[in-house]
XYZ file of C-alpha atoms in Angstrom:
201
model
C 14.764 -11.306 -10.248
C 17.989 -11.570 -8.814
C 19.158 -12.714 -5.009
C 20.797 -8.894 -3.183
C 21.726 -9.405 0.819
C 19.562 -8.146 3.265
C 21.116 -5.640 4.950
C 20.093 -5.240 9.153
C 19.038 -1.926 9.058
C 16.280 -0.537 7.152
C 16.885 3.557 7.105
C 13.850 5.019 8.841
C 11.652 6.407 5.665
C 11.132 10.453 5.355
C 7.003 10.366 4.086
C 3.800 10.221 6.334
C 0.355 9.279 5.267
C -0.838 12.942 4.831
C 2.499 14.072 3.620
C 1.401 16.288 0.648
C 3.747 17.934 -2.697
C 1.217 19.826 -4.176
C 3.402 21.600 -6.046
C 4.427 18.216 -8.022
C 1.395 17.462 -8.639
C 1.357 15.223 -4.879
C -1.013 15.314 -2.333
C -3.126 13.942 0.250
C -6.967 13.696 0.337
C -7.402 11.722 3.818
C -10.320 13.751 5.104
C -10.208 15.539 9.002
C -13.351 17.517 10.384
C -12.426 20.847 10.568
C -12.043 19.676 6.457
C -15.704 18.311 6.118
C -17.052 20.916 8.110
C -15.617 24.035 5.567
C -17.327 21.051 3.009
C -14.495 20.586 1.372
C -14.352 16.172 2.276
C -12.461 13.962 -0.297
C -9.968 17.482 -1.131
C -6.105 17.465 -0.894
C -5.613 18.722 2.982
C -3.924 21.579 1.576
C -4.105 22.720 -1.122
C -7.906 21.585 -1.366
C -7.826 20.910 -4.868
C -10.000 18.228 -6.229
C -9.212 15.888 -8.496
C -10.597 12.765 -7.709
C -13.382 11.131 -8.678
C -14.800 9.204 -5.579
C -18.277 7.869 -6.565
C -16.553 6.258 -9.628
C -13.293 4.820 -7.071
C -15.823 3.972 -4.800
C -17.605 1.480 -7.295
C -14.925 -0.616 -6.618
C -14.736 -2.547 -10.253
C -11.880 -4.629 -11.612
C -12.456 -3.269 -14.997
C -11.314 0.430 -14.006
C -8.915 -1.135 -12.692
C -6.160 1.908 -14.849
C -8.078 4.681 -13.172
C -8.347 4.448 -10.167
C -4.564 3.197 -9.705
C -4.097 6.230 -11.613
C -6.123 8.446 -9.419
C -4.345 6.041 -6.177
C -0.520 8.237 -7.968
C -2.352 11.306 -6.672
C -1.258 11.261 -3.319
C 1.651 11.019 -2.388
C 1.777 8.172 -0.383
C 0.649 6.099 -2.792
C 2.939 7.647 -5.934
C 5.892 6.856 -3.409
C 5.113 3.251 -3.224
C 4.269 3.024 -6.706
C 7.989 4.773 -8.129
C 10.051 3.611 -5.161
C 13.118 0.513 -5.110
C 11.887 -2.024 -3.394
C 13.799 -2.792 -0.236
C 16.648 -5.736 -0.287
C 14.918 -7.580 2.700
C 11.573 -7.500 0.778
C 12.593 -8.640 -2.737
C 14.767 -11.841 -0.910
C 11.798 -12.806 0.948
C 9.698 -12.613 -2.716
C 12.541 -14.340 -4.268
C 12.629 -16.885 -1.208
C 8.095 -17.674 -1.111
C 8.225 -17.046 -5.184
C 5.395 -15.745 -6.990
C 2.803 -19.600 -6.338
C 3.387 -18.997 -3.046
C 3.751 -14.550 -2.631
C 0.737 -14.317 -3.872
C -1.208 -17.545 -2.293
C -0.260 -15.503 0.797
C -1.972 -11.762 0.071
C -5.781 -12.888 0.844
C -4.721 -13.479 4.701
C -1.919 -10.316 4.892
C -6.028 -8.688 4.096
C -7.678 -10.545 6.429
C -5.250 -10.563 9.279
C -4.470 -6.775 8.683
C -7.855 -5.836 8.043
C -9.689 -7.766 7.883
C -11.838 -7.368 11.163
C -14.046 -4.884 12.964
C -11.198 -3.658 14.747
C -8.048 -4.276 13.562
C -5.423 -3.810 16.393
C -3.441 -0.326 16.021
C -5.073 0.303 13.679
C -3.275 3.362 11.200
C -0.105 1.855 12.915
C -1.060 -2.121 11.313
C 1.464 -1.899 7.856
C 4.177 -1.265 8.020
C 7.066 0.538 4.951
C 9.397 -1.732 4.168
C 10.808 -5.342 4.450
C 8.156 -6.679 2.819
C 6.397 -6.420 -1.230
C 3.530 -6.962 0.396
C 3.362 -3.991 2.201
C 4.372 -2.360 -1.064
C 1.103 -3.813 -1.965
C -1.303 -1.874 0.809
C 0.128 1.207 0.930
C 0.401 1.762 -2.646
C -3.943 0.286 -2.963
C -3.777 2.201 -0.015
C -5.257 -1.275 1.727
C -3.206 -0.745 4.483
C -5.799 -0.040 7.505
C -9.584 0.670 8.101
C -9.487 4.313 7.568
C -7.267 4.651 4.560
C -10.123 1.409 2.736
C -12.365 3.862 4.001
C -12.196 6.946 1.935
C -9.947 5.353 -0.750
C -12.212 2.323 -1.615
C -15.550 3.363 0.121
C -15.738 0.621 3.021
C -17.016 1.588 6.251
C -15.216 1.226 9.478
C -16.411 -0.249 12.601
C -17.393 -3.964 10.452
C -15.805 -6.896 8.957
C -14.925 -6.937 5.593
C -17.289 -9.540 3.330
C -15.836 -11.241 1.374
C -16.662 -9.574 -1.542
C -14.644 -6.358 -0.262
C -11.543 -8.152 0.620
C -11.436 -10.532 -2.590
C -11.159 -6.668 -4.187
C -8.315 -5.207 -2.360
C -6.484 -9.124 -2.416
C -7.180 -7.938 -6.364
C -5.357 -5.279 -6.098
C -2.859 -5.975 -4.584
C -1.978 -8.801 -6.552
C -2.173 -6.617 -10.019
C 0.574 -3.833 -8.178
C 3.019 -6.856 -7.114
C 2.503 -8.332 -10.594
C 3.830 -4.916 -12.066
C 6.298 -4.068 -9.981
C 7.614 -7.442 -9.783
C 7.176 -8.707 -13.284
C 9.967 -10.700 -13.235
C 9.918 -12.804 -10.292
C 10.410 -16.755 -10.312
C 6.672 -18.318 -10.431
C 8.813 -20.803 -7.068
C 11.455 -20.538 -4.489
C 14.394 -18.603 -5.094
C 17.400 -20.274 -2.580
C 18.970 -17.546 -0.893
C 21.195 -18.118 2.075
C 19.716 -16.452 5.158
C 22.318 -13.510 6.818
C 23.675 -13.588 10.425
C 22.373 -11.220 12.783
C 24.781 -8.877 13.298
C 26.711 -10.336 10.339
C 27.637 -7.336 6.959
C 25.836 -7.057 4.046
C 27.657 -8.663 0.848
C 29.189 -5.842 -1.287
């Protein structure tokens, strides 16, 4: 990885958790009361396609993680975070920490953002940019308790167990290792940009 100057402002992403592009096989499987009443729980919200083997995914088996990742990529928002370029601020943050420290912080992020019974502002606690951990959470459906419930079969309304947190940490770790294969183990010194400073070209 090479250092890149951080931008002072990040553009707002034109993506939401419920967005779909069914023509390109990118869906949203987040259910609703209406879908459940229609017997369409687990199907795409828009085209109603049933594509995910939910019982298999809900087993949460790391030795079956490639299948889980394949299923996750069928959802537009997960696909986005598996393929979008990681923004400069997030890349520089990862470089400053290095792989060892970055991966060492995953458990703390999971515990604080989604590990408790009722996370603060659940559904909005994971930003879309500026930290690779956020990318990892969205890509692996570890970003809020609603996504964790329907993707990983872990109910809301109670704290995550140590095993459940460990599973999410493992998914995020695999994501980070795949997306940042060249991240050095140790920290890289990168000058911090002053507020209002124009990024160098």
